[in-house]
Structure formats: structure tokens, C-alpha cells
Short mmCIF file of C-alpha atoms in Angstrom, two decimals:
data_model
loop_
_atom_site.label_atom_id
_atom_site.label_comp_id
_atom_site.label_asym_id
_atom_site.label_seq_id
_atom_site.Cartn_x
_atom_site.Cartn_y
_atom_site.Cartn_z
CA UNK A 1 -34.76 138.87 -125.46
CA UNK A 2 -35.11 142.85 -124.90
CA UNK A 3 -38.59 142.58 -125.71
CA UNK A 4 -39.87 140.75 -122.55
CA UNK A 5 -40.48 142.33 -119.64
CA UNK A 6 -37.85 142.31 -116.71
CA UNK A 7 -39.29 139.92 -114.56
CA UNK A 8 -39.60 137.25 -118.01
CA UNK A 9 -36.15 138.06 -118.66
CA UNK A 10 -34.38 137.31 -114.97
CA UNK A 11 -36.81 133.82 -115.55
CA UNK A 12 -34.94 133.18 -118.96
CA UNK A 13 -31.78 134.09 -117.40
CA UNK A 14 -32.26 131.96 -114.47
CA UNK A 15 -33.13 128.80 -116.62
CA UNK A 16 -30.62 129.11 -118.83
CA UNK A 17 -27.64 129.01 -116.38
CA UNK A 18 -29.81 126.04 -114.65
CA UNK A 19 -29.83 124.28 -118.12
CA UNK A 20 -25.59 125.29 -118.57
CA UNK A 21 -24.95 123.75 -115.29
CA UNK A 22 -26.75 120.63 -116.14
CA UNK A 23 -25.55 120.19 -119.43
CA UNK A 24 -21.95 121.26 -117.98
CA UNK A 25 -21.99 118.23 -115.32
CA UNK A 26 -23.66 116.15 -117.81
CA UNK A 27 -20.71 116.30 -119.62
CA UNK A 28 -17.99 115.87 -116.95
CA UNK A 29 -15.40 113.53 -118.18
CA UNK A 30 -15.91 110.31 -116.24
CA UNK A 31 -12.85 108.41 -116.77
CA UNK A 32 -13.30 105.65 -114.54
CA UNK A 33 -14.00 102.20 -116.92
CA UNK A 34 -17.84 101.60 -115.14
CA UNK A 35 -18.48 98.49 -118.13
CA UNK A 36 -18.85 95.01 -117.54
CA UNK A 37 -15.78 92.77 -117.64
CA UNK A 38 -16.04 89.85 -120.04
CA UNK A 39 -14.14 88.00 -116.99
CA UNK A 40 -16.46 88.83 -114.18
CA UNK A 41 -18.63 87.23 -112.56
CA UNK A 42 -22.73 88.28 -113.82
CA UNK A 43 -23.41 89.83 -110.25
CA UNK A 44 -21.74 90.13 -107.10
CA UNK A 45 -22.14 91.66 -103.99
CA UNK A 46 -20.00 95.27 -103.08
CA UNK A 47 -20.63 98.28 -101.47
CA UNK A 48 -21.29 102.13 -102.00
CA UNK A 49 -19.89 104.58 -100.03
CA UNK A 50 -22.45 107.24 -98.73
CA UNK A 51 -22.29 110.93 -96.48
CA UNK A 52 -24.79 111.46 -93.91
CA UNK A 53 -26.58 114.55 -94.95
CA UNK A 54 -28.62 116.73 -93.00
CA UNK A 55 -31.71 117.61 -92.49
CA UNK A 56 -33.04 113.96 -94.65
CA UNK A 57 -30.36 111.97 -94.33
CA UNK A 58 -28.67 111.96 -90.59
CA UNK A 59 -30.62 108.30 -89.81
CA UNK A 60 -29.93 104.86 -90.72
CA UNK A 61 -33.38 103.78 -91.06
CA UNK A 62 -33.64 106.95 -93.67
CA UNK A 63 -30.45 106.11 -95.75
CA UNK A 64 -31.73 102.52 -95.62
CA UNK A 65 -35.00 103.77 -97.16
CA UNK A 66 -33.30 104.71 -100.26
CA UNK A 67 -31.25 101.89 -100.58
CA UNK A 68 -33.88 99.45 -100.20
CA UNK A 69 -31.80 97.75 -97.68
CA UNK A 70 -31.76 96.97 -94.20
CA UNK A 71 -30.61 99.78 -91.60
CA UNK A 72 -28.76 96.41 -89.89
CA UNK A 73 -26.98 95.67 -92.66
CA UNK A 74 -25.21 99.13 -92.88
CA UNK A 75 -24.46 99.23 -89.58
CA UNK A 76 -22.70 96.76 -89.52
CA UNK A 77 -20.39 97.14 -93.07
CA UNK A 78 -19.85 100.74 -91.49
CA UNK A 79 -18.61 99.47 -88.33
CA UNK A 80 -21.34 100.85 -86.16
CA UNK A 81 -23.65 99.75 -83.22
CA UNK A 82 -26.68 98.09 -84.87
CA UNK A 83 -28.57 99.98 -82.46
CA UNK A 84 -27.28 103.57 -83.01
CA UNK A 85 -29.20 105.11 -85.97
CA UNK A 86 -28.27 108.71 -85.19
CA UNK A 87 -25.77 109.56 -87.70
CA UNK A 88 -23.61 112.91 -88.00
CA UNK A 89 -23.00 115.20 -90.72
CA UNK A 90 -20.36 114.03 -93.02
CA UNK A 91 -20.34 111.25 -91.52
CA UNK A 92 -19.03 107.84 -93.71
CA UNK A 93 -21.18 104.95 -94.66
CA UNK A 94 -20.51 101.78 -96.81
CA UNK A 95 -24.05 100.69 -98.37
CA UNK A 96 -24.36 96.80 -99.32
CA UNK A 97 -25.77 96.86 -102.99
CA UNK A 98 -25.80 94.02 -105.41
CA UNK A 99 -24.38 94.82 -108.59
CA UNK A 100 -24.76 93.37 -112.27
CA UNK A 101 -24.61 93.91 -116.02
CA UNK A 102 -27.36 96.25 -117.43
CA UNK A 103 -26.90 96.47 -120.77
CA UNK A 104 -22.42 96.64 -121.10
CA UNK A 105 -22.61 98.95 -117.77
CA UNK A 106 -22.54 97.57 -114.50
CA UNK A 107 -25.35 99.35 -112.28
CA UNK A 108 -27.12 98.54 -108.54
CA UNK A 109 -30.08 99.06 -109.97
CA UNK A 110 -32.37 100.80 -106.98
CA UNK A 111 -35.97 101.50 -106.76
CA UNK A 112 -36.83 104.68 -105.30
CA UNK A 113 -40.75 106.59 -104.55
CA UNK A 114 -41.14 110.01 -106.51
CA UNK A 115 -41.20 112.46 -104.16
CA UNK A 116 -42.75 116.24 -104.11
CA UNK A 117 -40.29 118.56 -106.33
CA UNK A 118 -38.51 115.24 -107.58
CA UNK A 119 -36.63 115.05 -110.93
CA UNK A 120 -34.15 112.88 -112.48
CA UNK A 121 -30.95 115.66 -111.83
CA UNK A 122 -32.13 116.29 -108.17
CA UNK A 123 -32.34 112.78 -106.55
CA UNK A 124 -29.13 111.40 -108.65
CA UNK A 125 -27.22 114.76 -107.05
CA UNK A 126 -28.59 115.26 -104.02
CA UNK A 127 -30.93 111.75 -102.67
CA UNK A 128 -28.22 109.84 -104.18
CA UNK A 129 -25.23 112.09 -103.70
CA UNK A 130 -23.92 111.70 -107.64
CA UNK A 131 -23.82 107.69 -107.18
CA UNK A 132 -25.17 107.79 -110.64
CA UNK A 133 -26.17 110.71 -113.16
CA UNK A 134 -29.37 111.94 -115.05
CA UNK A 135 -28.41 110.82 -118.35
CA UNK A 136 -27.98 106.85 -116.90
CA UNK A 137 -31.66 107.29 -114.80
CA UNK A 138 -33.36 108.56 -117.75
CA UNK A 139 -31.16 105.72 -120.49
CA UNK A 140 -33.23 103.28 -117.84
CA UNK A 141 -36.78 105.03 -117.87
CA UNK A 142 -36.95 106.43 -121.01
CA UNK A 143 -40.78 106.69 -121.18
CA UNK A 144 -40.58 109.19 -117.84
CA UNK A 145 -39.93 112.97 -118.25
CA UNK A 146 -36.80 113.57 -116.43
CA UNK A 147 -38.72 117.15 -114.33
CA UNK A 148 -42.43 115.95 -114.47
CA UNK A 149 -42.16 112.82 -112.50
CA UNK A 150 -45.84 111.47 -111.00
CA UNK A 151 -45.58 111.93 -107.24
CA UNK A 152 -45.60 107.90 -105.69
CA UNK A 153 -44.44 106.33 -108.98
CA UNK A 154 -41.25 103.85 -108.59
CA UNK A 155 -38.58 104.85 -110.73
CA UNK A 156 -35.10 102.68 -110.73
CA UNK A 157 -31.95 104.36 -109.90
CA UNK A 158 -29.12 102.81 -111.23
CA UNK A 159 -26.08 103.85 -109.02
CA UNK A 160 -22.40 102.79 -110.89
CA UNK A 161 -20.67 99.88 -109.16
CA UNK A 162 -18.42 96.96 -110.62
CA UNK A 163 -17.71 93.39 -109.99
CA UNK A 164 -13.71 92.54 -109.88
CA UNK A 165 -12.49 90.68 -112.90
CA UNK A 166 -10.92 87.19 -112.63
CA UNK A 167 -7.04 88.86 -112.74
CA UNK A 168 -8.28 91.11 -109.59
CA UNK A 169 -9.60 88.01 -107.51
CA UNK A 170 -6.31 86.41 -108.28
CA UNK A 171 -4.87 89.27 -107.24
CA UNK A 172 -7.20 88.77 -104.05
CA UNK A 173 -9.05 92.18 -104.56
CA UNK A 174 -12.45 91.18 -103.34
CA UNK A 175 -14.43 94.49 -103.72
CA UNK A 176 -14.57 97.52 -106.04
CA UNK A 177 -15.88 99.89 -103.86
CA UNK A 178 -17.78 103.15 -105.57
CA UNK A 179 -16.91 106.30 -103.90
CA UNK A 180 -17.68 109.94 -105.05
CA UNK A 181 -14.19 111.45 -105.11
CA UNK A 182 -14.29 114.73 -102.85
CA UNK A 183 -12.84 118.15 -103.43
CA UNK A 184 -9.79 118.14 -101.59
CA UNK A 185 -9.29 114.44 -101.82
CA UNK A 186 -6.12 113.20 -102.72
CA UNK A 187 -4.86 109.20 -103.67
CA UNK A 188 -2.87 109.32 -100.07
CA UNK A 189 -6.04 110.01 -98.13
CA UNK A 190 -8.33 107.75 -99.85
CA UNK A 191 -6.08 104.78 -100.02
CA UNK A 192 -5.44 105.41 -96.19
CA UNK A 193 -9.15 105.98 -95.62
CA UNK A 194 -10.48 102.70 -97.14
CA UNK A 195 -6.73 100.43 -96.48
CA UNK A 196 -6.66 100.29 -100.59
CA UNK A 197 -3.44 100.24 -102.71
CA UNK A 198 -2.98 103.74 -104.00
CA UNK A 199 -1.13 101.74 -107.50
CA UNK A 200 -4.60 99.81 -107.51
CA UNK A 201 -6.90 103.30 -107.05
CA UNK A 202 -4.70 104.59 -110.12
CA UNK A 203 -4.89 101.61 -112.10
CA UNK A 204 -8.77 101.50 -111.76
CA UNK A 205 -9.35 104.87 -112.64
CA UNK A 206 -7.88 106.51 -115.48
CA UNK A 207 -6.78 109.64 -113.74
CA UNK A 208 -3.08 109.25 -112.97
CA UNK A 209 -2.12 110.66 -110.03
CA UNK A 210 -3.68 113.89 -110.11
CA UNK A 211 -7.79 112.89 -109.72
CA UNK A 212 -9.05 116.49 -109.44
CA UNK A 213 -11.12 115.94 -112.50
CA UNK A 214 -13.18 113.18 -110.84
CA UNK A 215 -14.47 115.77 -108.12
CA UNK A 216 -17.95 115.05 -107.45
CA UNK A 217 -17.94 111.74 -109.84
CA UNK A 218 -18.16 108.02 -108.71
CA UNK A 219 -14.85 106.24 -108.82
CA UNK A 220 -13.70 102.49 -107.82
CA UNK A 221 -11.70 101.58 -104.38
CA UNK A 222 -9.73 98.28 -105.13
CA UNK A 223 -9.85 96.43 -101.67
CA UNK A 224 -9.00 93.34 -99.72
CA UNK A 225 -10.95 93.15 -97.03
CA UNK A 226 -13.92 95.20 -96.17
CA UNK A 227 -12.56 98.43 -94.48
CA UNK A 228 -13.20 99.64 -90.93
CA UNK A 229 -14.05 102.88 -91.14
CA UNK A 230 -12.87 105.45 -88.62
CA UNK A 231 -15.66 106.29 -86.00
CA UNK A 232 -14.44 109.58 -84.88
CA UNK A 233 -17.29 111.08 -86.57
CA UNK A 234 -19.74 109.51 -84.74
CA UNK A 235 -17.41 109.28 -81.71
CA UNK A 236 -17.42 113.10 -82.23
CA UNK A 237 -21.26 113.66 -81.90
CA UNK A 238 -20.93 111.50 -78.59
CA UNK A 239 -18.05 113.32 -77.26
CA UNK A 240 -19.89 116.83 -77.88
CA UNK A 241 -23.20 115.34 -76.21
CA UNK A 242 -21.21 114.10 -73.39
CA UNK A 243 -18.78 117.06 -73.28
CA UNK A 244 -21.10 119.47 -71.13
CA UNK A 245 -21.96 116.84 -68.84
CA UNK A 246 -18.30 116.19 -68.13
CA UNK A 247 -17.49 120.21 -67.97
CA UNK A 248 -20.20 119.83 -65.69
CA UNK A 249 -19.19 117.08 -63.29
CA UNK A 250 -15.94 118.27 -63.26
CA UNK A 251 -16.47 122.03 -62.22
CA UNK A 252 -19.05 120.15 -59.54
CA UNK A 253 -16.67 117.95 -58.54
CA UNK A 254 -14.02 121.40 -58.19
CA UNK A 255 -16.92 123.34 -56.28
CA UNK A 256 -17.44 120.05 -53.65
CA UNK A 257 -13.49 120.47 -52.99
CA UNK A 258 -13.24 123.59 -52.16
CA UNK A 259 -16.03 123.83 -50.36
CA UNK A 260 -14.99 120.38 -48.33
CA UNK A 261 -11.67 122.70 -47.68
CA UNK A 262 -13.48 125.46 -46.54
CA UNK A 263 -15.38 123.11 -44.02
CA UNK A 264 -12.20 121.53 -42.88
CA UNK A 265 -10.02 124.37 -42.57
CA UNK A 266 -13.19 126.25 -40.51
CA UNK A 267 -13.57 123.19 -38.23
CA UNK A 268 -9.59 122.96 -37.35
CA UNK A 269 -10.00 126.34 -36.44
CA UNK A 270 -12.87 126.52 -34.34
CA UNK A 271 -11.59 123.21 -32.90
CA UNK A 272 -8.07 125.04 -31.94
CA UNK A 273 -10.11 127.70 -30.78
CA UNK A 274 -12.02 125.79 -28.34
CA UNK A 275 -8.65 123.91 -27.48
CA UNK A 276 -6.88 127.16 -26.56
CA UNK A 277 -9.94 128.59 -24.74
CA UNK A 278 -9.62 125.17 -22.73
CA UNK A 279 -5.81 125.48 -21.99
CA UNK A 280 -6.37 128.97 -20.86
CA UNK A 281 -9.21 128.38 -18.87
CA UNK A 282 -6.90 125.94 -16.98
CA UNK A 283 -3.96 127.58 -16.97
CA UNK A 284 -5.85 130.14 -15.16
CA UNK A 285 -7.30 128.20 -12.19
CA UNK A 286 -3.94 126.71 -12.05
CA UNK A 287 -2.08 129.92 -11.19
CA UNK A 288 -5.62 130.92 -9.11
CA UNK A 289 -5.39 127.21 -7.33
CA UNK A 290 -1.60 127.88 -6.83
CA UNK A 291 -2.02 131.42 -5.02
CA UNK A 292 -5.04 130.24 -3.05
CA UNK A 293 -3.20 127.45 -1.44
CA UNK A 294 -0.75 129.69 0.47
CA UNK A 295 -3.61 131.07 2.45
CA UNK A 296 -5.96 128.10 3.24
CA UNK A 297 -5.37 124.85 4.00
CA UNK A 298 -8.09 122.76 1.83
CA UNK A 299 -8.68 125.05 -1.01
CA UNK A 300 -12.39 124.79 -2.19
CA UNK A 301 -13.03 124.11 -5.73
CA UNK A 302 -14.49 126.03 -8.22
CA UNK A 303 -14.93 126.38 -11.79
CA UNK A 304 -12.89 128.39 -14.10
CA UNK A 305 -15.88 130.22 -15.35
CA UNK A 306 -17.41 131.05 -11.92
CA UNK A 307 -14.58 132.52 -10.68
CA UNK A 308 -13.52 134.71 -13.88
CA UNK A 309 -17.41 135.76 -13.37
CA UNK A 310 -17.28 136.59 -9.78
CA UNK A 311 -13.77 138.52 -9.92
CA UNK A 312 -14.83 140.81 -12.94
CA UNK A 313 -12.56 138.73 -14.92
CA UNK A 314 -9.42 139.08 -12.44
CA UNK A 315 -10.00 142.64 -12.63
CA UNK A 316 -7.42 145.15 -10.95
CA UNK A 317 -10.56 146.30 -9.17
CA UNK A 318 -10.90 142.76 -7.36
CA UNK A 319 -7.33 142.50 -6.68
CA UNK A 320 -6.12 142.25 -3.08
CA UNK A 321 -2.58 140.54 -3.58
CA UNK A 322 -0.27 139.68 -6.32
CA UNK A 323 -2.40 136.87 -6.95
CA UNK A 324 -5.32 137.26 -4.60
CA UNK A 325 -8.28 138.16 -5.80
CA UNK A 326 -12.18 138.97 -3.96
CA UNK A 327 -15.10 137.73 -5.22
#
């Protein structure tokens, strides 16, 4: 397009790599088998896994929003205090969602309020963190235009989950868990993460052992028993609130030491000082008592002090005798 101006052209340019990335993650090879088994039960209660995400999405009562669930209720399937909603980043959430047959794919189907600058690709990426994809929202609504969506309007969301057949219940596998497989996840780290088989994560997706084509795509966690996920996250955002304080106390507590040390070591020495003064003081009217009593018969007393005063502080000037003195 030579013949539009520059500006028209960086537009056409700019849409067209918009449309390739779309179209490129549209057709991302999902391997994992999301239809409904002919042995399942027709709905059943699992879970989604979901990342805190700033600056919407670092709240309970937010991610519950979207969900149309109860902030309580992913508390406590995330093994958190029902009363902390403060989330941090990256932080790990399982979602309650009940799951069913639409159609021969099993979906949580979710109903979610048309925002400002909504469309179909940006809340299925971003709201709803690739739970679920364009081309499934807009299979659902297909009366809506997936990038002119009426601000208010509900639109449902389905998000890809599964029920476990018959053979997995036998096997005692009591949830398929959805999770968005991670760059830089690995089978290890994922089994370890949720307490899954890393045979069953392989069997349930059709990936083998190397899963880095499912990056940013929903897969299925085989478990048990609902996991407990690690709170070192959240743990994390305590310890750094709590972290100054603690620097804090402890260079306070250092300071009070030292200066307690200071105090002690000044009052020892004034206290040895005063001790010594004392001990001089006497041994100096001891060797004045001691000369005195040579030349008088009843000595009369006097203090220490006076007599240091009066002789000048035994000055040679004041000196009669070896150890007489006048004052």
C-alpha cells in the first residue's frame, strides 16, 4: 500500500501484525482432550487455577468478581485466611467452578459485565488469563461482535475444565484441575506444585514429556486430594511488610545496648572514682591523725577536707615537720 500516506500505512502495519498474532494463537495446537467423556458424570464440581495480577487483579473480592463466586470460597481452596484479601503478584489461586457438557466440550460457563475497551481476545487473555480462547467465547455468543461489545452487556465466558471419567474415580482421581501451563514449567514442577502424578499429567495431556507447546494454553492436573498450595507468596508480601519493622527493632534494640553499656561502664567509673577519692581522703587523715598524736594527747578531730583546705593541700609551704603541718 505505497499509495497511502505514512501515518495510514504504520496503521495498516500495526493491524496486520495485531490480526497475525491473533490468528497465530488462535491456532496454537491445544492437545489436551477438553471433550466430554461418555463415562462422566453431566457436571461436577473442580477448580481453576488463577495468578494474581496487578494493578486489577491483586484482591480476592476482585478475582471473585469475575468468577461469580464467593471471595470465601477461594480462600479457602487456596489455603488462605478467609480474612486476608490482599493478594501478591504471581501469586497462586485455585477457583471453585462447576463444570458441564456444552455442546461435546466441557466448559465453566461464566458470566462476565462488558467493560470499557473490552473484546472477546482481551478478557479471554488477559481478565481470564487464557482459561479459555476467543474462538470458544464467540462459538457461545455468536450474535456479539467479538471488538464492538456494548459496554454493561453480560456475555458468558466459557473457561475449559473437565469432569474425571468413571476409570479415573476408580483410580481415585477426584479432580481435573485446569491450569495454564507456564513458560519455564516443566512435568517435575507442576506435579510437585499441585501433589499430582507426573504419569497422570502426561497421560491427560497429549504432550509427552516435553509440554513446551502448551505454553500459555489450559491443561488438566489429575489429583487426589485438593492440593495445599505453598503460601510463601503471600508469606513473602508479609515478610517484606514486616521486614523493616524488624530491621528496625533490631538496630533499636542494638542502639539501647550500647547505650545501656555506655551508662554502666560510666557509672562503675565514676563510682570507683568516688571510691578512690574516699580511700584517699582517709588514708590521708590517717597518716595526719597518726603524726598528730605524737604531739598532743587528745587529738581534736577534723575533717579530711578542712584540713587539706587549711594546709594549702599539705603544701611544703605549711610544713613544719616530717609530718607536721600549720594551718
Amino acid at each position: 500500500f505505497p499509495f497511502l500516506p505514512l501515518h495510514s500505512q504504520i496503521l495498516c502495519l500495526v493491524i496486520m501484525l495485531f490480526s497475525t498474532n491473533i490468528v497465530a494463537q488462535s491456532q496454537q495446537d491445544n492437545r489436551t482432550n477438553f471433550s466430554c467423556p461418555s463415562d462422566s458424570p453431566p457436571s461436577c464440581e473442580t477448580y481453576v487455577t488463577y495468578i494474581a495480577q496487578s494493578p486489577n487483579f491483586l484482591s480476592l473480592t476482585n478475582i471473585s468478581n469475575i468468577f461469580d463466586t464467593s471471595p470465601l470460597s477461594i480462600a479457602r481452596a487456596s489455603n488462605l485466611e478467609p480474612m486476608d484479601d490482599k493478594l501478591v503478584k504471581d501469586q497462586v489461586l485455585l477457583v471453585p467452578v462447576t463444570c458441564g457438557c456444552t455442546g461435546n466440550r466441557s466448559f465453566a460457563n461464566i458470566s462476565y459485565e462488558i467493560n470499557q475497551g473490552d473484546s472477546f481476545y482481551f478478557v479471554a487473555t488477559t481478565s481470564y488469563e487464557n482459561l479459555t480462547n476467543w474462538r470458544a467465547v464467540m462459538d457461545l455468543n455468536p450474535v456479539l461482535s467479538p471488538n464492538k461489545l456494548p459496554i454493561g452487556i453480560q456475555v458468558v465466558f466459557p473457561l475449559f475444565c473437565k469432569c474425571p471419567s468413571k476409570n479415573q474415580l476408580d483410580k481415585e482421581i477426584k479432580y481435573l484441575i485446569t491450569y495454564v501451563w507456564k513458560p519455564g514449567d516443566n512435568v517435575s514442577l507442576v506435579s510437585d506444585k499441585f501433589g499430582a502424578s507426573p504419569e497422570d499429567i502426561m497421560s491427560e495431556n497429549n504432550y509427552g514429556q516435553n509440554f513446551t507447546a502448551a505454553n500459555n494454553l489450559p491443561v488438566l492436573i489429575p489429583v487426589t486430594r485438593l492440593p495445599v498450595l505453598a503460601r510463601s507468596p503471600s508469606d513473602g508480601r508479609k515478610g517484606g511488610i514486616r521486614l523493616p519493622v524488624i530491621i528496625g527493632i533490631s538496630l533499636g534494640c542494638t542502639l539501647l545496648v550500647l547505650v545501656l553499656a555506655v551508662l554502666l561502664v560510666y557509672v562503675y567509673c565514676l563510682k570507683m572514682k568516688t571510691l578512690n577519692r574516699s580511700a584517699s581522703s582517709a588514708e590521708t587523715a590517717d597518716k595526719l591523725l597518726s603524726g598528730v598524736s605524737g604531739y598532743v594527747s587528745k587529738p581534736t578531730m577534723y575533717e579530711a577536707d578542712a584540713i587539706m583546705e587549711a594546709t594549702m593541700n599539705l603544701s611544703e609551704q605549711c610544713k613544719i615537720g616530717e609530718s607536721v603541718y600549720k594551718a
